[in-house]
Coordinates of C-alpha atoms in Angstrom, one line a residue:
M1 CA 33.5 -10.2 -37.1
A2 CA 32.9 -13.4 -35.3
I3 CA 33.9 -13.4 -31.8
N4 CA 34.8 -16.4 -29.5
S5 CA 32.8 -17.4 -26.1
N6 CA 36.0 -16.6 -24.5
D7 CA 35.7 -13.2 -25.1
C8 CA 32.7 -13.0 -23.3
S9 CA 32.3 -12.1 -19.3
P10 CA 28.6 -11.5 -19.0
Y11 CA 27.2 -10.2 -15.7
L12 CA 25.6 -13.0 -13.8
S13 CA 21.9 -12.2 -13.8
G14 CA 19.0 -13.5 -15.3
V15 CA 15.2 -14.5 -15.2
L16 CA 14.5 -18.2 -13.9
F17 CA 12.1 -20.6 -15.2
R18 CA 11.0 -24.2 -14.8
I19 CA 11.4 -26.5 -17.7
E20 CA 8.7 -28.8 -18.4
E21 CA 9.8 -30.5 -21.5
A22 CA 12.8 -32.5 -21.7
S23 CA 13.3 -31.6 -25.4
L24 CA 14.5 -28.3 -24.4
A25 CA 17.4 -29.6 -22.7
D26 CA 19.9 -28.5 -25.2
L27 CA 18.4 -24.9 -25.5
I28 CA 18.9 -24.5 -29.2
S29 CA 15.2 -24.7 -30.2
L30 CA 14.6 -22.1 -27.5
R31 CA 17.5 -19.8 -28.8
L32 CA 16.1 -20.0 -32.3
E33 CA 12.6 -19.0 -31.2
I34 CA 14.0 -16.0 -29.1
Q35 CA 16.1 -14.7 -32.2
K36 CA 13.0 -15.1 -34.3
L37 CA 10.9 -13.1 -31.8
L38 CA 13.6 -10.5 -31.7
R39 CA 13.9 -10.2 -35.5
E40 CA 10.2 -9.9 -35.8
N41 CA 9.9 -7.2 -33.1
A42 CA 12.8 -5.1 -34.9
A43 CA 10.8 -5.1 -38.0
H44 CA 8.3 -3.0 -36.7
S45 CA 8.6 0.8 -36.1
I46 CA 8.3 1.8 -32.6
G47 CA 7.5 5.2 -31.9
N48 CA 10.4 7.4 -33.3
S49 CA 13.0 4.7 -33.1
E50 CA 13.1 2.6 -36.3
K51 CA 15.3 -0.2 -35.5
S52 CA 17.0 -3.2 -36.9
R53 CA 18.9 -6.1 -35.4
R54 CA 21.7 -8.0 -37.0
F55 CA 22.5 -11.5 -35.4
Q56 CA 26.2 -12.5 -35.1
T57 CA 27.9 -15.7 -34.8
I58 CA 29.7 -16.4 -31.8
V59 CA 32.3 -19.5 -31.8
D60 CA 31.4 -22.3 -29.4
D61 CA 28.0 -20.7 -28.9
S62 CA 26.4 -23.6 -27.0
G63 CA 27.4 -26.7 -25.1
Q64 CA 27.2 -29.2 -22.3
E65 CA 29.2 -30.1 -19.1
E66 CA 27.7 -32.7 -17.0
S67 CA 24.0 -31.8 -16.7
F68 CA 24.9 -28.0 -17.4
F69 CA 23.6 -26.8 -20.7
W70 CA 24.4 -23.2 -22.1
A71 CA 24.0 -21.2 -25.2
L72 CA 24.7 -17.7 -26.2
L73 CA 23.0 -15.3 -28.6
Q74 CA 24.7 -12.0 -29.9
Y75 CA 23.3 -9.3 -31.9
S76 CA 23.6 -5.8 -32.7
E77 CA 20.9 -3.2 -32.6
T78 CA 20.9 0.0 -34.9
R79 CA 18.2 2.5 -34.1
R80 CA 17.9 6.4 -34.1
P81 CA 18.8 7.9 -30.7
P82 CA 15.8 8.6 -28.4
W83 CA 16.6 12.2 -28.2
C84 CA 16.6 12.6 -32.1
R85 CA 13.3 12.9 -34.0
N86 CA 14.6 13.5 -37.6
G87 CA 17.8 13.0 -39.5
D88 CA 19.9 10.3 -40.5
I89 CA 21.8 9.8 -37.2
K90 CA 22.0 6.1 -36.0
E91 CA 23.5 4.5 -33.0
T92 CA 24.5 0.9 -32.8
R93 CA 24.6 -1.3 -29.6
Q94 CA 25.9 -4.7 -28.9
H95 CA 23.8 -7.2 -26.9
L96 CA 24.2 -10.7 -25.5
I97 CA 21.7 -13.2 -24.3
T98 CA 22.9 -16.1 -22.3
L99 CA 20.8 -19.4 -21.7
G100 CA 21.7 -21.8 -19.0
S101 CA 19.8 -24.8 -17.4
F102 CA 20.5 -27.4 -14.9
N103 CA 17.9 -30.3 -14.6
D104 CA 14.7 -28.5 -15.0
V105 CA 16.0 -25.0 -14.2
L106 CA 16.7 -22.4 -16.7
M107 CA 17.7 -18.9 -16.6
L108 CA 18.0 -16.5 -19.4
G109 CA 20.1 -13.4 -19.2
F110 CA 20.0 -10.2 -21.1
T111 CA 22.2 -7.1 -21.6
D112 CA 19.0 -5.4 -23.1
N113 CA 16.3 -4.6 -20.9
A114 CA 13.7 -4.0 -23.6
A115 CA 14.4 -7.6 -25.2
R116 CA 14.4 -9.1 -21.7
N117 CA 10.7 -7.6 -21.2
L118 CA 9.6 -9.0 -24.7
V119 CA 10.9 -12.2 -24.3
V120 CA 9.5 -12.8 -20.9
R121 CA 6.2 -11.2 -21.5
S122 CA 6.0 -13.6 -24.6
I123 CA 6.7 -16.4 -22.6
R124 CA 4.3 -15.6 -19.8
T125 CA 1.5 -15.2 -22.4
G126 CA 2.2 -18.6 -24.0
G127 CA 1.2 -19.8 -27.5
I128 CA 4.5 -19.9 -29.1
E129 CA 6.5 -23.4 -29.0
P130 CA 9.0 -23.8 -27.2
F131 CA 7.8 -21.0 -24.7
E132 CA 4.9 -23.0 -23.7
S133 CA 7.4 -25.4 -22.2
L134 CA 8.7 -22.8 -19.8
V135 CA 7.0 -21.6 -16.7
P136 CA 8.2 -18.5 -14.8
F137 CA 9.6 -19.1 -11.0
K138 CA 6.8 -18.3 -8.6
Q139 CA 7.5 -15.8 -5.9
Q140 CA 7.7 -18.2 -3.2
E141 CA 10.2 -20.4 -5.2
I142 CA 12.5 -17.2 -5.9
K143 CA 12.2 -16.7 -1.8
R144 CA 12.8 -20.3 -0.9
T145 CA 15.9 -20.7 -3.1
L146 CA 17.7 -17.2 -3.4
V147 CA 16.7 -15.4 0.0
E148 CA 18.3 -15.9 3.2
S149 CA 19.3 -14.1 6.4
S150 CA 21.5 -11.0 6.7
V151 CA 19.6 -8.8 4.4
R152 CA 21.6 -6.1 3.0
T153 CA 19.3 -4.1 0.9
L154 CA 15.6 -3.9 0.7
W155 CA 13.2 -2.1 -1.7
L156 CA 9.9 -1.7 -0.1
S157 CA 6.3 -1.0 -1.4
G158 CA 3.6 0.0 0.7
I159 CA 0.0 -1.4 0.5
H160 CA -1.4 1.5 2.8
R161 CA -3.3 4.6 1.4
Q162 CA -1.1 7.2 0.0
S163 CA -0.4 9.7 2.2
V164 CA 1.9 12.6 2.8
V165 CA 3.0 11.3 6.1
K166 CA 4.2 7.7 5.1
P167 CA 6.1 7.1 1.6
D168 CA 4.7 5.0 -1.1
S169 CA 8.0 3.2 -1.3
K170 CA 11.4 3.4 0.2
T171 CA 15.0 1.6 0.2
L172 CA 16.6 0.5 3.2
S173 CA 20.3 -0.8 3.3
G174 CA 22.5 -2.1 6.1
I175 CA 24.5 -5.3 7.5
E176 CA 21.4 -7.3 9.0
L177 CA 17.9 -5.4 8.2
E178 CA 16.1 -8.0 9.8
A179 CA 16.9 -6.2 13.1
A180 CA 16.3 -2.7 11.6
I181 CA 12.6 -3.3 10.5
D182 CA 10.0 -1.4 12.3
P183 CA 7.4 -4.3 13.1
L184 CA 4.6 -1.8 13.5
G185 CA 5.4 1.0 11.2
D186 CA 6.6 -1.1 8.1
Q187 CA 4.3 -3.7 8.4
S188 CA 2.3 -2.0 5.7
Y189 CA 5.1 -2.7 3.1
Y190 CA 6.2 -5.8 1.2
Y191 CA 9.6 -5.9 -0.6
S192 CA 9.5 -5.9 -4.3
S193 CA 13.4 -6.5 -4.3
I194 CA 15.9 -7.7 -1.7
R195 CA 19.5 -8.6 -1.6
S196 CA 20.7 -10.9 1.0
S197 CA 23.3 -13.2 2.0
V198 CA 23.2 -16.7 0.6
H199 CA 25.3 -19.5 2.0
G200 CA 26.5 -22.8 0.6
A201 CA 25.8 -22.0 -3.3
G202 CA 29.8 -22.0 -4.0
L203 CA 29.6 -18.7 -5.8
T204 CA 32.6 -17.3 -3.9
E205 CA 36.4 -18.5 -3.8
T206 CA 36.2 -18.8 -0.1
D207 CA 33.5 -20.1 2.0
R208 CA 31.9 -16.7 2.6
P209 CA 28.3 -16.4 1.5
A210 CA 27.5 -14.5 -1.8
I211 CA 25.4 -11.5 -1.8
I212 CA 22.4 -12.1 -4.3
G213 CA 19.7 -9.8 -5.1
V214 CA 16.2 -10.9 -6.4
S215 CA 12.8 -9.4 -7.6
P216 CA 10.4 -12.2 -6.9
K217 CA 7.6 -11.0 -8.7
E218 CA 9.8 -10.5 -11.8
S219 CA 11.2 -14.0 -11.4
R220 CA 14.8 -12.2 -11.6
F221 CA 17.8 -12.3 -9.9
W222 CA 21.3 -10.6 -10.1
L223 CA 24.8 -11.3 -8.6
S224 CA 28.1 -9.7 -9.9
P225 CA 30.1 -9.3 -12.8
T226 CA 32.4 -12.3 -14.0
S227 CA 36.0 -12.3 -14.8
S228 CA 36.0 -14.6 -17.7
W229 CA 33.8 -17.1 -19.9
D230 CA 35.0 -20.0 -17.4
D231 CA 34.1 -17.9 -14.6
F232 CA 30.6 -17.3 -15.9
K233 CA 30.0 -20.8 -16.8
T234 CA 31.4 -22.2 -13.3
R235 CA 29.3 -19.7 -11.3
S236 CA 26.3 -20.2 -13.4
Q237 CA 26.3 -24.0 -13.0
S238 CA 26.9 -23.6 -9.0
L239 CA 24.0 -21.2 -9.0
L240 CA 21.6 -23.5 -10.8
R241 CA 22.6 -26.4 -9.0
H242 CA 21.9 -24.7 -5.5
I243 CA 18.4 -23.6 -6.9
S244 CA 17.7 -27.0 -7.9
Q245 CA 18.8 -28.5 -4.7
Q246 CA 16.7 -26.0 -2.6
L247 CA 13.6 -26.6 -4.7
S248 CA 13.9 -30.4 -3.8
D249 CA 14.4 -29.5 -0.1
E250 CA 11.0 -30.6 1.5
T251 CA 11.6 -28.8 4.7
G252 CA 9.8 -25.9 3.5
Y253 CA 10.7 -22.3 3.5
A254 CA 10.5 -20.0 6.6
E255 CA 10.0 -16.4 5.7
I256 CA 12.7 -14.2 7.0
L257 CA 11.0 -11.1 7.3
P258 CA 7.6 -12.0 8.6
M259 CA 7.0 -8.5 10.1
L260 CA 6.4 -7.3 6.6
A261 CA 3.3 -7.9 4.3
Q262 CA 3.3 -10.8 2.2
V263 CA 2.0 -10.9 -1.2
G264 CA 0.1 -14.0 -2.2
G265 CA -3.1 -16.3 -1.5
S266 CA -5.6 -17.6 -3.6
L267 CA -9.3 -17.7 -3.8
T268 CA -9.4 -20.7 -1.7
D269 CA -7.9 -18.8 0.9
L270 CA -10.1 -15.9 0.7
H271 CA -13.4 -15.5 2.5
A272 CA -15.6 -13.6 5.0
P273 CA -15.0 -9.9 3.8
Y274 CA -16.0 -7.5 6.7
D275 CA -14.8 -4.1 5.8
V276 CA -14.5 -1.9 2.7
A277 CA -12.4 1.3 2.9
F278 CA -12.5 4.0 0.2
V279 CA -8.9 5.3 -0.5
S280 CA -9.2 8.9 0.3
P281 CA -8.1 11.3 -2.2
E282 CA -7.3 13.9 0.1
L283 CA -4.5 11.7 1.7
Q284 CA -3.1 11.6 -1.9
Q285 CA -2.3 15.1 -2.2
V286 CA 0.2 17.6 -1.2
P287 CA -0.7 19.7 1.8
D288 CA -1.8 23.1 1.3
A289 CA -1.9 22.6 -2.3
D290 CA -4.2 24.7 -4.6
E291 CA -7.4 22.7 -5.3
S292 CA -10.4 22.6 -7.9
E293 CA -13.9 22.6 -7.0
E294 CA -14.1 19.1 -8.2
N295 CA -11.3 18.0 -5.7
K296 CA -13.0 19.7 -2.9
W297 CA -16.4 17.7 -3.7
F298 CA -14.5 14.6 -4.1
Q299 CA -12.9 15.0 -0.8
N300 CA -16.2 15.6 0.6
F301 CA -17.5 12.5 -0.8
A302 CA -14.5 10.5 0.8
D303 CA -15.1 11.8 4.1
T304 CA -18.7 10.5 4.3
V305 CA -19.0 7.4 2.1
R306 CA -19.9 4.4 3.8
F307 CA -20.4 0.9 2.7
D308 CA -22.9 -1.8 4.3
L309 CA -21.7 -5.3 3.3
D310 CA -23.9 -8.0 2.8
A311 CA -21.3 -10.9 2.8
D312 CA -21.3 -14.7 2.7
Q313 CA -18.7 -15.8 5.4
E314 CA -17.7 -18.9 3.1
S315 CA -17.1 -16.5 -0.1
A316 CA -14.8 -13.8 -1.1
D317 CA -17.7 -12.3 -3.2
F318 CA -20.2 -9.7 -1.5
T319 CA -22.6 -6.8 -2.0
A320 CA -22.5 -3.3 -0.4
D321 CA -25.0 -0.8 -0.2
V322 CA -23.3 2.7 -0.9
F323 CA -24.2 5.8 1.0
W324 CA -23.1 9.4 0.9
S325 CA -23.7 10.8 4.2
E326 CA -27.3 9.5 4.9
T327 CA -28.2 9.1 1.0
K328 CA -28.1 5.8 -0.4
L329 CA -26.4 5.8 -3.9
G330 CA -26.9 2.3 -4.8
R331 CA -25.8 -1.3 -4.6
L332 CA -22.5 -2.6 -5.8
R333 CA -21.6 -6.3 -6.5
F334 CA -17.6 -7.1 -5.6
E335 CA -16.5 -10.4 -7.2
F336 CA -12.9 -12.2 -7.2
N337 CA -11.8 -14.3 -10.0
Q338 CA -8.5 -15.8 -11.2
N339 CA -6.3 -14.5 -13.7
E340 CA -4.0 -16.7 -15.8
N341 CA -1.6 -17.0 -12.9
A342 CA -4.2 -18.2 -10.4
E343 CA -3.9 -14.8 -8.7
P344 CA -7.2 -13.2 -7.3
K345 CA -8.2 -10.0 -9.2
L346 CA -11.5 -7.9 -8.4
S347 CA -14.1 -6.7 -10.4
I348 CA -17.0 -4.1 -9.1
S349 CA -20.4 -3.6 -10.9
A350 CA -23.4 -1.7 -10.0
E351 CA -26.4 -3.6 -9.4
D352 CA -28.6 -0.7 -8.7
W353 CA -27.4 3.1 -8.8
T354 CA -29.5 6.3 -8.2
E355 CA -30.4 8.1 -11.5
D356 CA -29.3 11.5 -10.1
E357 CA -27.3 13.0 -12.9
S358 CA -25.2 15.2 -10.7
I359 CA -23.7 12.1 -9.0
T360 CA -23.3 9.9 -11.9
E361 CA -19.5 10.2 -11.8
L362 CA -19.8 8.5 -8.4
K363 CA -20.7 5.1 -10.1
N364 CA -17.3 5.2 -12.0
I365 CA -15.6 6.3 -8.7
C366 CA -17.1 3.4 -6.8
T367 CA -16.5 0.6 -9.2
D368 CA -13.0 1.2 -9.8
P369 CA -10.9 -1.3 -7.7
R370 CA -8.0 1.1 -7.1
Y371 CA -9.9 3.2 -4.8
M372 CA -10.9 0.2 -2.5
N373 CA -9.4 -1.5 0.5
I374 CA -11.2 -4.8 1.5
Y375 CA -10.6 -6.7 4.7
F376 CA -11.0 -10.3 5.2
D377 CA -11.4 -12.3 8.3
T378 CA -8.9 -14.6 7.0
G379 CA -6.3 -11.7 7.5
H380 CA -5.9 -10.9 3.9
T381 CA -6.1 -7.2 2.4
Y382 CA -7.1 -6.5 -0.9
S383 CA -5.5 -3.2 -1.9
Q384 CA -4.9 -1.4 -5.3
G385 CA -5.1 -4.7 -7.0
E386 CA -2.8 -7.0 -5.1
L387 CA -3.6 -9.5 -2.4
Y388 CA -1.7 -9.2 0.8
L389 CA -1.5 -10.9 4.1
T390 CA 0.1 -8.8 6.9
G391 CA 1.7 -10.4 10.1
F392 CA -0.2 -8.4 12.8
R393 CA 2.0 -7.3 15.8
D394 CA 0.7 -8.2 19.2
P395 CA 1.5 -5.1 21.1
S396 CA -2.0 -3.2 22.1
F397 CA -3.0 0.3 22.2
N398 CA -4.2 1.1 25.3
N399 CA -4.9 5.2 25.4
W400 CA -8.7 5.1 25.1
R401 CA -11.0 7.5 26.7
W402 CA -14.5 6.1 27.0
V403 CA -17.5 8.4 27.0
E404 CA -21.0 7.5 27.1
M405 CA -22.7 8.4 24.0
G406 CA -26.4 7.8 24.6
M407 CA -26.3 10.1 27.6
D408 CA -28.1 12.9 26.1
E409 CA -29.0 10.9 22.9
T410 CA -26.0 11.8 20.9
E411 CA -26.3 10.3 17.2
F412 CA -22.9 8.4 17.2
G413 CA -23.4 7.8 13.6
K414 CA -23.7 11.5 12.5
E415 CA -20.6 13.3 12.5
K416 CA -21.9 17.1 11.8
P417 CA -25.1 19.2 11.5
T418 CA -26.1 19.2 7.9
Q419 CA -28.1 21.7 5.9
E420 CA -31.5 20.5 4.6
S421 CA -30.1 19.1 1.7
G422 CA -28.2 16.6 3.9
R423 CA -24.8 17.4 2.2
G424 CA -23.4 20.5 3.4
L425 CA -22.2 21.5 7.0
N426 CA -24.7 23.7 8.8
V427 CA -22.2 25.8 10.5
A428 CA -24.9 28.1 12.2
G429 CA -26.3 24.8 13.9
I430 CA -23.1 23.5 15.3
G431 CA -23.6 23.4 19.0
L432 CA -27.1 24.3 19.4
P433 CA -29.4 22.2 21.7
D434 CA -31.0 20.3 18.8
D435 CA -27.7 19.4 17.6
K436 CA -27.2 15.7 18.4
S437 CA -24.2 15.1 16.2
L438 CA -20.6 14.8 17.3
F439 CA -19.8 18.2 16.4
G440 CA -22.4 19.3 18.7
L441 CA -21.1 17.0 21.6
V442 CA -17.8 18.7 21.2
A443 CA -18.8 22.3 20.7
R444 CA -21.0 22.3 23.9
H445 CA -18.8 20.0 26.1
W446 CA -15.3 20.0 25.3
P447 CA -13.0 18.9 27.3
N448 CA -15.8 17.8 29.6
L449 CA -17.5 15.1 27.5
E450 CA -18.0 12.2 30.3
V451 CA -20.1 14.3 32.6
R452 CA -21.6 16.9 29.7
G453 CA -20.1 19.8 31.4
P454 CA -19.8 22.9 29.8
Q455 CA -17.4 23.8 27.1
T456 CA -14.5 25.6 28.6
G457 CA -11.2 27.4 27.0
W458 CA -11.1 28.4 23.5
L459 CA -12.5 26.0 20.6
V460 CA -12.5 26.8 16.9
C461 CA -14.0 24.5 14.3
D462 CA -11.6 24.3 11.1
D463 CA -13.8 21.5 9.2
G464 CA -13.4 21.1 5.5
S465 CA -11.0 20.7 2.7
M466 CA -7.3 20.7 3.8
E467 CA -8.5 21.0 7.4
S468 CA -5.9 21.6 10.3
A469 CA -8.4 19.5 12.3
D470 CA -12.4 19.4 12.8
F471 CA -11.5 21.4 16.1
I472 CA -8.8 23.1 17.9
H473 CA -8.9 23.4 21.7
I474 CA -6.6 26.2 23.3
D475 CA -6.4 26.2 27.1
V476 CA -4.2 29.4 28.1
D477 CA -5.1 29.2 31.8
V478 CA -2.9 26.4 32.5
K479 CA 1.0 26.6 32.4
P480 CA 2.1 25.8 30.0
A481 CA -0.7 26.6 27.9
C482 CA -2.4 23.4 26.1
V483 CA -2.9 22.9 22.3
S484 CA -5.2 20.0 21.2
L485 CA -6.3 18.8 17.8
I486 CA -9.5 16.9 17.5
H487 CA -10.3 14.9 14.7
V488 CA -14.0 13.5 14.7
K489 CA -15.5 10.7 12.4
G490 CA -19.3 9.4 12.8
S491 CA -19.6 5.4 13.6
G492 CA -20.1 3.5 10.2
S493 CA -22.7 1.5 12.0
K494 CA -25.6 2.5 14.1
S495 CA -26.3 -0.7 15.9
E496 CA -26.2 -0.6 19.6
N497 CA -24.6 -4.4 19.0
R498 CA -21.9 -3.4 16.6
G499 CA -18.3 -5.1 16.6
L500 CA -15.1 -4.0 15.9
S501 CA -14.4 -1.9 12.9
V502 CA -11.0 -1.0 11.4
S503 CA -11.9 1.0 8.1
D504 CA -13.8 3.6 10.5
Y505 CA -10.6 4.6 11.9
E506 CA -8.3 4.5 9.0
V507 CA -9.2 8.0 7.1
V508 CA -9.7 9.8 10.7
V509 CA -6.3 8.4 12.0
G510 CA -4.7 9.3 8.8
Q511 CA -6.0 12.9 8.7
A512 CA -4.7 13.1 12.5
V513 CA -1.3 12.3 11.5
K514 CA -1.2 14.2 8.2
N515 CA -1.9 17.2 10.1
L516 CA 0.6 17.0 13.2
R517 CA 2.4 20.2 12.0
Y518 CA -0.6 22.2 13.3
L519 CA 0.7 21.5 17.0
D520 CA 3.1 24.3 16.3
A521 CA 1.5 27.4 17.3
A522 CA 2.8 29.3 14.6
N523 CA 1.5 26.9 11.9
L524 CA -1.7 26.9 13.4
A525 CA -1.9 30.7 13.5
T526 CA -1.0 30.9 10.0
K527 CA -3.6 28.2 9.1
L528 CA -6.4 30.0 11.0
R529 CA -5.8 33.2 9.6
S530 CA -5.8 32.1 6.0
S531 CA -9.5 31.3 6.5
K532 CA -10.6 33.6 9.1
D533 CA -13.0 35.2 6.7
G534 CA -14.6 32.3 5.2
V535 CA -18.1 30.3 6.1
L536 CA -16.4 29.0 9.5
K537 CA -15.4 32.6 10.8
D538 CA -17.7 32.6 13.8
A539 CA -17.4 28.9 14.4
I540 CA -15.4 29.5 17.3
W541 CA -16.5 29.4 21.2
R542 CA -14.7 30.7 24.4
D543 CA -16.1 29.2 27.5
G544 CA -19.1 27.9 25.9
E545 CA -19.9 31.4 24.2
R546 CA -19.7 31.8 20.5
Q547 CA -17.5 34.6 19.1
K548 CA -18.0 36.7 16.3
N549 CA -14.4 36.0 14.8
R550 CA -11.1 34.4 15.3
D551 CA -9.2 37.5 15.7
E552 CA -8.5 37.1 19.4
L553 CA -7.7 33.6 19.3
I554 CA -5.2 34.2 16.4
G555 CA -3.4 37.0 18.5
I556 CA -3.0 34.4 21.3
L557 CA -1.2 31.9 19.0
D558 CA 1.1 34.6 17.7
T559 CA 2.3 35.1 21.2
I560 CA 2.1 31.8 23.0
G561 CA 5.5 30.6 22.0
T562 CA 6.8 27.1 21.8
N563 CA 6.5 25.8 25.4
V564 CA 2.9 24.2 24.8
E565 CA 1.5 20.8 25.9
K566 CA 0.4 18.9 22.9
H567 CA -2.5 16.7 22.3
V568 CA -4.2 14.9 19.6
Y569 CA -7.6 13.5 19.8
V570 CA -9.7 11.1 17.8
L571 CA -13.5 11.0 18.5
Q572 CA -14.9 7.8 16.8
P573 CA -17.3 6.1 18.8
S574 CA -17.3 2.8 16.4
V575 CA -15.6 0.9 19.4
R576 CA -17.6 0.0 22.3
K577 CA -15.9 -0.5 25.5
A578 CA -17.5 -3.9 26.2
V579 CA -16.6 -5.4 22.9
W580 CA -13.0 -4.1 23.1
E581 CA -12.4 -5.7 26.6
E582 CA -14.2 -8.9 25.8
T583 CA -11.8 -9.1 22.7
H584 CA -8.8 -8.4 24.6
E585 CA -9.8 -11.0 27.1
K586 CA -10.1 -13.7 24.4
F587 CA -6.6 -12.6 23.1
S588 CA -5.0 -12.9 26.6
N589 CA -6.9 -16.2 26.9
G590 CA -5.0 -17.8 23.9
D591 CA -7.2 -17.0 20.9
K592 CA -5.0 -15.6 18.2
F593 CA -6.8 -16.1 15.1
S594 CA -10.6 -15.4 15.6
S595 CA -12.0 -12.9 13.3
D596 CA -12.7 -10.3 15.9
V597 CA -9.2 -10.7 17.5
L598 CA -7.3 -10.4 14.0
R599 CA -9.3 -7.3 13.7
L600 CA -8.6 -5.9 16.9
K601 CA -4.9 -6.3 16.2
Q602 CA -5.2 -4.6 13.1
L603 CA -6.9 -1.7 14.8
D604 CA -4.0 -1.9 17.5
T605 CA -1.4 -1.4 14.7
L606 CA -3.0 1.3 13.2
L607 CA -3.3 3.4 16.3
Q608 CA 0.1 2.3 17.7
N609 CA 1.6 3.8 14.5
A610 CA -0.3 7.0 14.8
S611 CA 1.0 7.1 18.6
A612 CA 4.6 6.6 17.7
N613 CA 4.2 9.8 15.3
C614 CA 2.7 12.0 17.9
Y615 CA 5.1 11.0 20.5
G616 CA 8.0 12.1 18.1
L617 CA 6.4 15.3 18.4
A618 CA 6.1 15.4 22.1
S619 CA 2.2 15.0 21.6
S620 CA 0.1 12.5 23.3
F621 CA -2.6 10.5 21.1
T622 CA -5.8 9.5 22.5
V623 CA -9.0 7.8 21.1
I624 CA -12.4 8.6 22.3
G625 CA -14.8 5.5 22.1
D626 CA -18.3 4.2 23.1
A627 CA -18.4 3.6 27.1
S628 CA -21.3 1.0 26.3

């Protein structure tokens, strides 16, 4: 039975497009093409649900009021329920598609999400008239027209590595979330959707603002139910008129949440890559989960892989030599190109690679863009297939401890003593006189690194897969007792003139934050007890003397109580004091955007976030750098 348009009161929502052909003004040809597409799609069996669509007539299904055109398309869809695999059970659902345009702005509303995805995908793909006359709103156009202040809801997605200590995504709600955003902790997120108060759109009966939700990347908005067909038409016309006026406003758009990462940029914006970070699989796993041998091997690779870049300062493309510990695996070519939406996309190819069959799989890992974070002097980050620009905060991290690395020929690029193969930890060699690695420095001299004094207190090595820390230091001769977690990472560059690096710190700082629960003596005792008979069972020292096992230390931890002083240390000598001071001076003198200053602010932000996590557990956080 036919229905009248006055029987309809659709939810006011839709996908926004720009109309590039005046012939689409009455929307009839567009409606016919959408109907044809939906009918053809229903003719194909999709999985277990054979479906059919029947299109009905709506009285007064299209019209024009001033410059506002509208049209309706109503259909029923009959299909087998998704939960039923066999039998003749069918269900019928009624759906409505609304089309509305004002000037060159079009909105398409759907009660069926599957139909919406099909139509929008077909429009984006092109090749069908009149779909080729439509261009989906760009993200900045959505933000410029339908995002204002007094943010009520945020759906945040992260661009940081997956981590057990930081959500991949989160949802916030409140009255004015602009004031609730953490400028440090939240700057590695962008908003995928947002609800904010939009003024002056004429969408409410009073002068109060309307709360409008948008998903910028999908060119989609949603507002509220409507009370009648006239209400829908009136509010749709007001909304489209508001959008059209905002688009013609040449004053520009000011991002209301500049502290969040912003999606966007083009190849013309992108140049001068300076760092590549491998997305560590260790930080993607649940702590203390059972691991396969393959995962342990993969994590070992993630801990020791490094990339030496050969980059052109005028281009986004570059090559990089890949090293696993001291072994060169090969050379990769990183190239950026634009997709059909002019968005940069990355491809990685191997120009040269070792023929060793035992590590052939590493080639596939290293040529997968999903595992890479790439940093540019322009301030951009390419992460997991998207390009972001992070608004770095100005607060500085100042809790550095400077230690002269070259005093006793310490090899600051070497993290630990290795076996003759160069890949496994030489447990027996830790701390011996000829061990010039950073592990050797800690084992012989902690906590007296600056003067190379003897090691004092208890020191135990817990290096390895799912470690609590590379070293744990316990001092029971002070009141209260002191527990320190020490995380060690070798510098990615061995040059005495090396500059600042961010990627050198990302993995080790992430590990430090991930393992903060081991500041609790009971948790730490449980962890050390679980591996007390492993290969590291005698990697323990007391006042510089190597012990046979961990039993005595575990007994101390079992009785130490909760009144302990807590410290977290990151020993990563990549940053040199002279470079750090010089760059801070440049920033203090007004240099805000040079490449080394941007790099410093990015590093400051990373370390400030870690410090905040430690502070929340009543622990200090100190980074040990090179005093040169």
